[in-house]
Amino acid sequence: MGKILFVSDRIDKIKQYSDILKQHEFLAVDNEASTIETVELNQFDIIIFDNAINNCKNIMKKVKSITNKPSFILLTADDKIENEKYINAFLTDNMPASLIISAINLNLKTQKSLEQLSETNKNLADSLYRLNVLYSTSSKFAGSLDKEKLLNYMIEGMDKSLSFDLTCTLAFCTEDKPVLMLNSLYEISDELLSAIKLRTILNYKSLFDNPPFKIEDIKVVKTVKYPAKHFTFNLFEYDNMFAPISLGDNFFGCIEIFKETPFTSDDATCFQTIAQQVSLPLKSATLYQEIKETNHKLEKLERLKSEFISIVSHELRTPLTAIKNSLDILSCGKCGEINESGIKFLSMAQRNVERLSGIINDLLDLSKIEAGKMDYHFANMNIHAVIDYVKTSLNGLAKEKGLNLIAEETPDLPEIYADSQRLEQVLTNLVSNAIKFTPSGKTITIRSHIADAAQIVANECFKQDIEKLSGKYIVVCVEDQGIGIAEKDLLRAFDKFAQIENSLSRKAGGSGLGLPIAKQLLEAHNGIIWCDSEVNKGSRFYFALPVSQIPSEKILIAN
Ligand code: ADP
């Protein structure tokens, strides 16, 4: 059955058509004004215009401008086809009833099919639009590590795909206080706000046991689209949907949305999808926030530690110098004769003061390097001079320990651009360690040569550092026949305060700062340090410094 309007002022035709189409809802009008009024108040499936009526074309045009839905059929007396662009079918005065009925039914069927098609198209367009919104929302989720932004993207996504009247998002993991984000079409009075807060708490309670906060703790962030209009309590009669927002395995908060018209099942799916999608990025954002805060704390601690070391070292150095001077005065007999055991204790005290001032100097150096305040005096210099200096200054110590300290150098190595004092410090550290960790009767050898980066080989632990090298390098090696270092401890030896557990290192003492200082001093020269060692056989500590200009005939192969 269809709803049909017949526009004609011919009484016989009105009678004829009302009889023929009696199984349909049939209405007739006989002039322009009543046609327009009727069309404005009703929805028809078909309008039959009688061509004989006065001003037929005009009436058709006006009706067309009001409604697009009905099918237009023109009844003509004389088979004359007119106004084609508005017309879907034609009837003639002399047409038998059977033909009229079939023409009307056919039109109704086509009309229904078209309606279904347009409904399907509309649904399809809606689904596509929603998919698009979901896609762009999840892209936004993926690109953000900011909790507040993520919640806003979630609400924006819901607004675009569901067009709500009000959302209430309770986020309780963002700040000290739980935050209630209200995104509302219209303004909300204070009484209504209290009711919404209470409702949110009840919603929250239905998910979690007791809320860890009171209603007055809630901070409200309100966004109102049309503040001139107000919501009343009948807002609670609107259709609503509610979902938890999780944070991985934990809950983050909840969201409730209200809409005056009912939500469909598609709306519910879309709503749940968005509320679930936000979970993972929220978790990442929380982790990111935690990492950032931990980093911040670590940086602060590191700064405090460096400052502390620097202050303490300075404070220790002054009294230590006074003690050292006093011991020197005592030991040279200026204050009277000292007996044999007195001399023994005095020299023990002097040795320990030396050791302590060595440790304090190391601490000061390290804090200066780490604060970027170390002074370097770069100049063109030769590594031979550094090796000579260190060998001469540590020869006595080596001899005292019954060790043979020798240098096997490649002659005439090219100059490098470096701070000779800092390189002496590095080499002194390495040779002192070799002396410390080598039993008497053995030999310590300082070697030097020039090598291309590709020819430099190191064990697995230092491979990554070596791979970064390019060009020519002066390589210095300190080889001992001492206690050695196990492979698992090789990298750790370069950590601050590291002392590899073995019988000698405890006895030998030290700050555990020599190697990390050497490493950082060399890095300031664009150089590197590495080590090869075998327990109970000995160690080889190498360092390499870049050479800028090297005469080709002097390139030697690394051993
Ligand atoms: P330390 O002041 O303790 O010598 P280092 O940073 O110079 O500090 O060395 C760190 C640790 O590496 C030492 O305590 C020792 O265990 C190990 N080490 C360094 N050089 C040698 C070496 N030539 N032979 C054996 N072990 C060594």
Coordinates of C-alpha atoms and ligand atoms in Angstrom, one line a residue:
M1 CA 0.0 0.0 0.0
G2 CA 1.2 3.5 -0.8
K3 CA 0.2 7.1 0.0
I4 CA -1.0 8.9 -3.2
L5 CA -2.0 12.5 -3.8
F6 CA -4.1 13.3 -6.8
V7 CA -3.9 16.9 -8.1
S8 CA -6.9 17.5 -10.3
D9 CA -10.0 19.8 -10.6
R10 CA -11.9 17.3 -12.7
I11 CA -14.5 15.7 -10.5
D12 CA -15.0 12.7 -12.7
K13 CA -11.2 11.9 -12.7
I14 CA -11.0 12.3 -9.0
K15 CA -13.9 9.8 -8.6
Q16 CA -12.4 7.4 -11.2
Y17 CA -8.9 7.4 -9.5
S18 CA -10.2 7.2 -6.0
D19 CA -12.1 4.1 -7.1
I20 CA -9.2 2.5 -9.0
L21 CA -6.7 3.2 -6.2
K22 CA -8.9 2.4 -3.3
Q23 CA -6.5 -0.1 -1.7
H24 CA -4.0 2.8 -1.3
E25 CA -4.2 5.8 1.0
F26 CA -5.7 8.3 -1.5
L27 CA -6.0 12.0 -1.1
A28 CA -7.2 14.6 -3.8
V29 CA -6.6 18.3 -4.0
D30 CA -8.0 20.7 -6.7
N31 CA -5.8 23.8 -6.6
E32 CA -2.3 25.1 -6.2
A33 CA -2.6 26.4 -2.6
S34 CA -4.1 23.3 -1.2
T35 CA -1.6 21.1 -3.1
I36 CA 1.3 23.0 -1.5
E37 CA -0.2 23.0 2.0
T38 CA -0.9 19.2 1.8
V39 CA 2.5 18.4 0.5
E40 CA 4.1 20.4 3.3
L41 CA 2.1 18.5 6.0
N42 CA 2.3 14.9 4.5
Q43 CA 4.8 12.6 3.0
F44 CA 3.5 10.9 -0.3
D45 CA 4.9 8.1 -2.3
I46 CA 3.3 9.2 -5.6
I47 CA 1.7 12.5 -6.7
I48 CA -0.4 12.3 -9.8
F49 CA -0.7 15.7 -11.6
D50 CA -3.6 16.2 -13.9
N51 CA -2.3 18.1 -16.9
A52 CA -5.8 19.7 -17.3
I53 CA -5.5 21.6 -14.1
N54 CA -4.7 25.3 -14.4
N55 CA -1.0 26.1 -14.1
C56 CA 0.0 22.4 -13.8
K57 CA 3.7 22.9 -14.6
N58 CA 4.0 25.6 -12.0
I59 CA 2.4 23.5 -9.3
M60 CA 4.8 20.6 -10.2
K61 CA 7.8 22.9 -9.9
K62 CA 6.7 24.2 -6.5
V63 CA 6.1 20.8 -5.1
K64 CA 9.5 19.6 -6.4
S65 CA 11.1 22.5 -4.5
I66 CA 9.4 21.3 -1.3
T67 CA 9.9 17.5 -1.5
N68 CA 12.1 15.2 -3.5
K69 CA 10.6 12.0 -2.2
P70 CA 7.4 11.2 -4.2
S71 CA 7.3 9.9 -7.7
F72 CA 5.6 12.3 -10.1
I73 CA 3.1 10.9 -12.6
L74 CA 1.4 13.1 -15.2
L75 CA -2.2 12.4 -16.3
T76 CA -2.7 13.8 -19.8
A77 CA -5.9 14.0 -21.7
D78 CA -4.4 13.9 -25.2
D79 CA -1.3 11.8 -25.0
K80 CA 0.8 15.0 -25.1
I81 CA 4.1 14.5 -23.2
E82 CA 5.0 17.6 -21.3
N83 CA 7.2 18.6 -18.3
E84 CA 9.4 15.5 -18.8
K85 CA 12.1 16.6 -16.4
Y86 CA 9.8 16.3 -13.4
I87 CA 7.9 13.2 -14.5
N88 CA 8.5 9.5 -13.7
A89 CA 5.5 8.1 -15.6
F90 CA 2.5 9.1 -17.8
L91 CA -1.1 8.1 -17.7
T92 CA -3.7 9.0 -20.2
D93 CA -7.4 9.7 -19.8
N94 CA -8.4 6.7 -21.9
M95 CA -6.2 4.2 -20.1
P96 CA -8.0 1.1 -18.7
A97 CA -8.0 0.6 -14.9
S98 CA -5.8 -2.4 -15.1
L99 CA -3.0 -0.4 -16.8
I100 CA -3.4 2.4 -14.4
I101 CA -3.1 0.0 -11.4
S102 CA 0.0 -1.7 -12.9
A103 CA 1.7 1.7 -13.7
I104 CA 1.0 2.9 -10.1
N105 CA 2.2 -0.4 -8.5
L106 CA 5.3 -0.4 -10.7
N107 CA 6.1 3.1 -9.6
L108 CA 5.5 2.3 -6.0
K109 CA 7.9 -0.7 -6.2
T110 CA 10.6 1.3 -7.9
Q111 CA 10.1 4.0 -5.3
K112 CA 10.5 1.4 -2.5
S113 CA 13.6 0.0 -4.1
L114 CA 15.1 3.4 -4.5
E115 CA 14.4 4.2 -0.9
Q116 CA 16.1 0.9 0.2
L117 CA 19.0 1.7 -2.0
S118 CA 19.4 5.1 -0.7
E119 CA 19.1 3.8 2.9
T120 CA 21.8 1.2 2.2
N121 CA 24.0 3.9 0.6
K122 CA 23.5 6.1 3.6
N123 CA 24.4 3.2 6.0
L124 CA 27.4 2.5 3.9
A125 CA 28.5 6.1 3.9
D126 CA 28.0 6.2 7.7
S127 CA 30.1 3.1 8.2
L128 CA 32.8 4.5 5.9
Y129 CA 32.8 7.7 7.8
R130 CA 33.1 5.9 11.1
L131 CA 35.9 3.7 9.8
N132 CA 37.6 6.8 8.7
V133 CA 37.1 8.4 12.2
L134 CA 38.4 5.2 13.9
Y135 CA 41.4 5.2 11.6
S136 CA 42.3 8.8 12.1
T137 CA 41.7 8.5 15.9
S138 CA 44.0 5.5 16.2
S139 CA 46.6 7.2 14.1
K140 CA 46.5 10.1 16.5
F141 CA 46.7 7.7 19.5
A142 CA 49.8 6.1 18.0
G143 CA 51.5 9.5 17.6
S144 CA 51.1 10.8 21.1
L145 CA 52.7 10.0 24.5
D146 CA 50.7 12.7 26.3
K147 CA 47.9 11.4 28.5
E148 CA 45.8 14.6 28.3
K149 CA 46.1 14.7 24.5
L150 CA 45.1 11.0 24.2
L151 CA 42.0 11.6 26.3
N152 CA 41.1 14.6 24.1
Y153 CA 41.6 12.5 20.9
M154 CA 39.3 9.9 22.4
I155 CA 36.6 12.4 23.1
E156 CA 37.1 14.0 19.7
G157 CA 36.8 10.6 18.0
M158 CA 33.6 9.9 19.8
D159 CA 32.1 13.2 19.0
K160 CA 32.9 12.8 15.3
S161 CA 31.5 9.3 15.1
L162 CA 28.6 9.5 17.6
S163 CA 27.9 13.2 18.0
F164 CA 27.0 13.1 21.7
D165 CA 25.4 15.8 23.8
L166 CA 27.6 15.3 26.9
T167 CA 30.6 13.2 27.8
C168 CA 31.9 12.7 31.3
T169 CA 35.4 11.3 31.4
L170 CA 36.8 10.5 34.8
A171 CA 40.6 10.2 34.7
F172 CA 42.1 9.4 38.0
C173 CA 45.7 8.5 37.0
T174 CA 46.7 11.8 35.5
E175 CA 47.4 14.2 38.4
D176 CA 47.2 14.2 42.2
K177 CA 43.5 14.7 42.0
P178 CA 41.1 12.8 39.8
V179 CA 40.0 14.9 36.8
L180 CA 36.5 14.9 35.4
M181 CA 36.5 16.1 31.8
L182 CA 33.1 17.4 30.8
N183 CA 32.6 17.9 27.1
S184 CA 29.1 19.4 26.8
L185 CA 26.9 20.8 24.1
Y186 CA 25.2 23.2 26.6
E187 CA 26.1 24.8 29.9
I188 CA 25.7 22.8 33.1
S189 CA 24.5 24.5 36.3
D190 CA 26.2 23.9 39.7
E191 CA 23.4 21.6 40.9
L192 CA 23.6 19.5 37.7
L193 CA 27.4 19.4 38.0
S194 CA 27.1 18.0 41.5
A195 CA 24.7 15.4 40.3
I196 CA 27.0 14.5 37.4
K197 CA 30.0 14.2 39.8
L198 CA 28.0 11.9 42.0
R199 CA 26.9 9.8 39.1
T200 CA 30.5 9.5 37.8
I201 CA 31.6 8.3 41.3
L202 CA 28.8 5.7 41.3
N203 CA 29.9 4.6 37.8
Y204 CA 33.4 4.4 39.0
K205 CA 32.3 2.5 42.1
S206 CA 30.6 -0.1 40.0
L207 CA 34.0 -0.9 38.4
F208 CA 36.3 -0.5 41.3
D209 CA 35.7 -1.1 45.0
N210 CA 35.9 2.1 47.0
P211 CA 37.1 5.1 45.1
P212 CA 40.4 6.3 46.5
F213 CA 39.0 9.9 46.5
K214 CA 36.1 11.9 47.7
I215 CA 33.6 13.8 45.6
E216 CA 35.1 17.2 46.6
D217 CA 38.6 16.0 45.5
I218 CA 37.4 15.8 41.8
K219 CA 38.9 18.6 39.6
V220 CA 36.5 19.5 36.8
V221 CA 37.6 20.6 33.3
K222 CA 34.6 21.8 31.4
T223 CA 34.3 22.4 27.6
V224 CA 30.9 23.8 26.6
K225 CA 30.0 24.3 22.9
Y226 CA 27.0 26.5 23.2
P227 CA 27.2 28.2 26.6
A228 CA 24.1 30.3 26.0
K229 CA 21.9 27.2 26.3
H230 CA 21.6 25.2 29.5
F231 CA 21.1 21.5 30.2
T232 CA 18.5 20.6 32.8
F233 CA 18.1 17.5 34.9
N234 CA 16.2 15.9 32.1
L235 CA 19.6 15.2 30.7
F236 CA 19.6 12.1 32.8
E237 CA 16.6 10.8 30.7
Y238 CA 18.8 10.9 27.6
D239 CA 20.2 7.6 26.2
N240 CA 23.6 6.9 27.6
M241 CA 26.6 4.5 27.2
F242 CA 29.3 3.8 29.7
A243 CA 32.8 2.2 29.4
P244 CA 35.9 1.7 31.6
I245 CA 39.2 3.1 30.3
S246 CA 41.9 0.7 31.1
L247 CA 45.7 1.2 31.4
G248 CA 46.9 -2.2 30.4
D249 CA 45.9 -4.4 33.3
N250 CA 44.9 -1.6 35.5
F251 CA 42.0 0.8 35.4
F252 CA 42.5 4.4 34.4
G253 CA 39.0 5.8 34.7
C254 CA 35.7 5.7 33.0
I255 CA 33.7 7.5 30.3
E256 CA 29.9 8.0 30.0
I257 CA 28.2 9.7 27.1
F258 CA 24.7 11.1 26.7
K259 CA 22.6 11.7 23.6
E260 CA 19.1 12.9 23.3
T261 CA 18.3 10.4 20.5
P262 CA 18.9 6.6 21.1
F263 CA 22.3 5.1 20.4
T264 CA 22.3 2.2 17.9
S265 CA 24.2 -1.0 18.3
D266 CA 26.8 0.3 15.8
D267 CA 27.2 3.4 18.0
A268 CA 27.9 1.0 21.0
T269 CA 30.5 -0.9 19.0
C270 CA 32.2 2.3 17.9
F271 CA 32.2 3.7 21.4
Q272 CA 33.6 0.5 22.9
T273 CA 36.3 0.3 20.2
I274 CA 37.5 3.9 20.8
A275 CA 37.5 3.4 24.6
Q276 CA 39.5 0.2 24.3
Q277 CA 41.9 1.6 21.6
V278 CA 43.1 4.4 23.9
S279 CA 44.2 1.8 26.5
L280 CA 47.6 0.9 25.0
P281 CA 48.8 4.4 24.2
L282 CA 47.7 5.5 27.6
K283 CA 49.9 2.8 29.1
S284 CA 52.8 3.8 26.9
A285 CA 52.3 7.4 27.9
T286 CA 52.3 6.4 31.6
L287 CA 55.5 4.4 31.1
Y288 CA 57.1 7.3 29.2
Q289 CA 56.2 9.7 31.9
E290 CA 57.7 7.4 34.5
I291 CA 60.9 7.0 32.5
K292 CA 61.1 10.8 32.0
E293 CA 60.7 11.4 35.7
T294 CA 63.2 8.7 36.6
N295 CA 65.7 10.2 34.1
H296 CA 65.2 13.6 35.6
K297 CA 65.8 12.3 39.1
L298 CA 68.9 10.4 37.9
E299 CA 70.3 13.4 36.2
K300 CA 69.7 15.4 39.3
L301 CA 71.4 12.8 41.5
E302 CA 74.3 12.6 39.1
R303 CA 74.7 16.3 39.3
L304 CA 74.5 16.3 43.0
K305 CA 77.0 13.5 43.2
S306 CA 79.5 15.3 41.0
E307 CA 79.1 18.5 43.0
F308 CA 79.5 16.6 46.2
I309 CA 82.7 14.8 45.0
S310 CA 84.1 18.1 43.8
I311 CA 83.4 19.9 47.1
V312 CA 84.6 17.1 49.3
S313 CA 87.8 16.6 47.2
H314 CA 88.6 20.2 47.5
E315 CA 88.0 20.3 51.2
L316 CA 90.2 17.2 51.7
R317 CA 93.1 18.5 49.6
T318 CA 93.9 21.5 51.8
P319 CA 94.4 19.6 55.1
L320 CA 96.1 16.8 53.2
T321 CA 98.7 19.2 51.9
A322 CA 99.3 20.5 55.4
I323 CA 99.7 16.9 56.7
K324 CA 102.1 16.1 53.8
N325 CA 104.2 19.1 54.5
S326 CA 104.3 18.3 58.2
L327 CA 105.4 14.7 57.6
D328 CA 108.1 16.0 55.2
I329 CA 109.4 18.4 57.9
L330 CA 109.4 15.6 60.4
S331 CA 111.1 13.1 58.2
C332 CA 114.0 15.4 57.2
G333 CA 114.8 15.7 60.9
K334 CA 114.1 19.4 61.3
C335 CA 112.2 18.8 64.5
G336 CA 114.7 16.5 66.1
E337 CA 116.1 13.0 65.8
I338 CA 113.5 10.2 65.1
N339 CA 114.3 6.6 66.0
E340 CA 114.1 3.7 63.6
S341 CA 110.5 2.6 64.3
G342 CA 109.5 6.3 64.2
I343 CA 111.0 6.5 60.7
K344 CA 109.1 3.4 59.7
F345 CA 105.8 4.8 60.9
L346 CA 106.6 8.1 59.3
S347 CA 107.3 6.6 55.9
M348 CA 104.1 4.5 56.2
A349 CA 102.1 7.7 56.9
Q350 CA 103.8 9.4 53.9
R351 CA 103.0 6.5 51.6
N352 CA 99.3 6.6 52.6
V353 CA 99.1 10.4 52.3
E354 CA 100.5 10.0 48.7
R355 CA 97.9 7.4 48.0
L356 CA 95.1 9.5 49.5
S357 CA 96.1 12.5 47.5
G358 CA 96.2 10.3 44.3
I359 CA 92.6 9.2 45.0
I360 CA 91.5 12.8 45.6
N361 CA 93.2 14.0 42.4
D362 CA 91.5 11.2 40.5
L363 CA 88.1 12.2 42.0
L364 CA 88.7 15.8 41.1
D365 CA 89.7 14.9 37.6
L366 CA 86.7 12.8 37.0
S367 CA 84.3 15.4 38.3
K368 CA 85.9 18.0 36.1
I369 CA 85.7 15.8 33.0
E370 CA 82.1 14.9 33.7
A371 CA 81.2 18.5 34.3
G372 CA 83.0 19.4 31.0
K373 CA 85.4 21.6 32.9
M374 CA 88.6 19.8 32.2
D375 CA 91.3 22.1 30.7
Y376 CA 93.1 20.7 27.7
H377 CA 96.2 22.2 26.1
F378 CA 96.3 20.7 22.6
A379 CA 99.5 21.1 20.5
N380 CA 101.5 19.2 17.9
M381 CA 103.5 16.7 19.9
N382 CA 105.3 13.3 19.7
I383 CA 104.2 10.2 21.5
H384 CA 107.9 9.2 22.0
A385 CA 108.3 12.1 24.5
V386 CA 105.3 10.9 26.5
I387 CA 106.6 7.3 26.6
D388 CA 110.1 8.4 27.6
Y389 CA 108.7 10.6 30.4
V390 CA 106.4 7.8 31.9
K391 CA 109.1 5.2 31.6
T392 CA 111.7 7.4 33.4
S393 CA 109.3 8.4 36.1
L394 CA 108.0 4.9 36.9
N395 CA 111.3 3.0 36.4
G396 CA 112.2 3.4 40.1
L397 CA 108.8 2.0 41.2
A398 CA 109.1 -0.9 38.8
K399 CA 112.7 -1.7 40.0
E400 CA 111.5 -1.5 43.7
K401 CA 109.0 -4.3 42.8
G402 CA 111.7 -6.3 41.0
L403 CA 110.1 -5.6 37.6
N404 CA 111.7 -4.9 34.2
L405 CA 110.1 -1.9 32.5
I406 CA 111.1 -1.6 28.8
A407 CA 109.9 0.3 25.7
E408 CA 109.9 -1.2 22.2
E409 CA 109.0 1.7 20.0
T410 CA 108.6 2.2 16.3
P411 CA 111.0 5.0 15.5
D412 CA 110.0 8.4 14.1
L413 CA 106.3 8.1 14.6
P414 CA 104.4 11.2 13.2
E415 CA 103.2 14.0 15.4
I416 CA 99.8 14.0 16.8
Y417 CA 97.6 16.9 18.0
A418 CA 97.1 16.3 21.7
D419 CA 97.6 17.4 25.3
S420 CA 100.9 15.8 26.3
Q421 CA 100.2 16.2 30.0
R422 CA 96.9 14.3 29.7
L423 CA 98.5 11.6 27.7
E424 CA 101.2 11.2 30.3
Q425 CA 98.4 10.9 32.8
V426 CA 96.8 8.1 30.7
L427 CA 100.0 6.2 30.2
T428 CA 101.1 6.6 33.9
N429 CA 97.8 5.0 34.9
L430 CA 98.3 2.1 32.6
V431 CA 101.9 1.5 33.5
S432 CA 101.1 1.9 37.3
N433 CA 98.4 -0.7 37.0
A434 CA 100.8 -3.0 35.2
I435 CA 103.3 -2.6 38.0
K436 CA 100.6 -3.1 40.6
F437 CA 99.2 -6.3 39.1
T438 CA 102.4 -8.0 38.0
P439 CA 104.5 -10.2 40.4
S440 CA 108.2 -9.5 40.7
G441 CA 110.7 -10.9 38.2
K442 CA 108.4 -10.2 35.2
T443 CA 108.6 -7.6 32.4
I444 CA 106.4 -4.7 31.4
T445 CA 106.7 -3.5 27.9
I446 CA 105.5 -0.2 26.4
R447 CA 105.0 -0.5 22.6
S448 CA 104.1 2.0 20.0
H449 CA 103.3 1.8 16.3
I450 CA 101.2 3.4 13.6
A451 CA 98.2 1.5 12.1
D452 CA 95.3 2.0 9.7
A453 CA 91.9 1.7 11.4
A454 CA 91.1 -1.4 9.4
Q455 CA 94.2 -3.1 10.7
I456 CA 93.3 -2.6 14.4
V457 CA 91.8 -5.7 16.0
A458 CA 90.3 -6.1 19.4
N459 CA 88.3 -8.8 21.1
E460 CA 84.5 -8.9 21.0
C461 CA 83.9 -6.6 24.0
F462 CA 85.5 -3.6 22.2
K463 CA 84.6 -4.5 18.6
Q464 CA 81.9 -1.8 18.4
D465 CA 84.3 1.0 19.4
I466 CA 87.0 -0.2 16.9
E467 CA 84.4 -0.3 14.1
K468 CA 83.9 3.5 14.5
L469 CA 87.5 4.2 13.7
S470 CA 88.7 5.5 10.3
G471 CA 92.0 6.8 9.1
K472 CA 95.5 6.4 10.6
Y473 CA 96.2 6.0 14.3
I474 CA 99.2 5.9 16.7
V475 CA 98.6 2.9 18.9
V476 CA 100.3 2.5 22.2
C477 CA 100.3 -0.8 24.1
V478 CA 101.3 -1.5 27.7
E479 CA 101.9 -5.2 28.1
D480 CA 102.4 -7.0 31.4
Q481 CA 102.9 -10.6 32.6
G482 CA 100.6 -10.1 35.6
I483 CA 97.4 -11.6 37.0
G484 CA 95.3 -10.7 34.0
I485 CA 91.6 -10.0 33.8
A486 CA 88.8 -12.5 33.0
E487 CA 87.0 -11.8 29.8
K488 CA 83.7 -11.2 31.6
D489 CA 85.3 -8.4 33.6
L490 CA 87.1 -6.7 30.8
L491 CA 84.4 -4.1 30.1
R492 CA 83.7 -3.6 33.8
A493 CA 87.3 -2.6 34.4
F494 CA 86.5 0.7 32.6
D495 CA 83.5 1.5 34.9
K496 CA 83.8 4.1 37.6
F497 CA 85.0 2.7 41.0
A498 CA 85.3 -0.8 39.5
Q499 CA 87.8 -3.1 41.1
I500 CA 87.9 -6.6 39.7
E501 CA 87.7 -9.1 42.5
N502 CA 91.1 -10.9 42.9
S503 CA 93.7 -11.4 45.5
L504 CA 96.0 -8.7 44.2
S505 CA 93.6 -5.8 43.5
R506 CA 92.5 -5.6 47.2
K507 CA 96.0 -5.7 48.4
A508 CA 97.2 -3.2 45.7
G509 CA 94.4 -0.7 46.6
G510 CA 93.4 2.2 44.3
S511 CA 90.4 4.3 43.5
G512 CA 89.0 2.3 40.6
L513 CA 89.0 5.6 38.6
G514 CA 92.3 5.3 36.7
L515 CA 90.8 3.5 33.7
P516 CA 87.5 5.5 33.4
I517 CA 89.6 8.7 33.6
A518 CA 92.0 7.4 30.9
K519 CA 89.0 6.4 28.7
Q520 CA 87.4 9.9 29.0
L521 CA 90.7 11.7 28.4
L522 CA 91.3 9.7 25.3
E523 CA 87.7 10.3 24.1
A524 CA 88.4 14.0 24.3
H525 CA 91.3 13.3 21.9
N526 CA 88.9 11.3 19.5
G527 CA 90.8 8.3 20.6
I528 CA 89.8 5.0 22.2
I529 CA 91.1 2.5 24.8
W530 CA 90.7 -1.3 24.9
C531 CA 92.2 -4.3 26.5
D532 CA 93.2 -7.9 25.8
S533 CA 93.9 -10.1 28.8
E534 CA 94.2 -13.7 30.0
V535 CA 94.0 -14.7 33.6
N536 CA 97.4 -15.5 35.1
K537 CA 99.2 -14.8 31.8
G538 CA 99.0 -11.0 31.6
S539 CA 97.2 -8.0 30.0
R540 CA 97.7 -5.7 27.1
F541 CA 96.1 -2.3 27.4
Y542 CA 96.0 -0.4 24.1
F543 CA 95.1 3.2 23.2
A544 CA 94.8 4.7 19.8
L545 CA 95.0 8.4 18.8
P546 CA 94.2 9.7 15.4
V547 CA 97.0 11.0 13.1
S548 CA 96.1 13.8 10.8
Q549 CA 99.0 13.7 8.3
I550 CA 101.1 10.7 7.8
P551 CA 103.9 10.2 5.3
S552 CA 102.9 7.1 3.4
E553 CA 106.4 5.4 3.6
K554 CA 106.1 5.4 7.3
I555 CA 102.9 3.4 7.6
L556 CA 103.6 0.2 9.5
I557 CA 101.4 -2.7 10.1
A558 CA 99.9 -3.3 13.6
N559 CA 101.2 -6.4 15.3
Ligands
ADP1 P1 92.5 1.1 40.3 O1 92.8 2.4 40.9 O2 91.8 0.2 41.1 O3 93.7 0.5 39.6 P2 91.6 1.3 37.6 O4 90.4 2.0 37.0 O5 92.9 1.8 37.0 O6 91.5 1.5 39.1 O7 91.5 -0.2 37.3 C1 90.3 -0.9 37.6 C2 90.5 -2.3 37.9 O8 90.9 -3.0 36.7 C3 91.6 -2.6 38.9 O9 91.2 -2.5 40.2 C4 92.0 -4.0 38.5 O10 91.1 -4.9 39.1 C5 91.8 -4.1 37.0 N1 93.1 -3.8 36.3 C6 93.5 -2.7 35.8 N2 94.7 -2.9 35.2 C7 95.1 -4.2 35.3 C8 96.2 -5.0 34.9 N3 97.2 -4.4 34.2 N4 96.2 -6.3 35.3 C9 95.1 -6.8 36.0 N5 94.0 -6.1 36.4 C10 94.0 -4.8 36.1

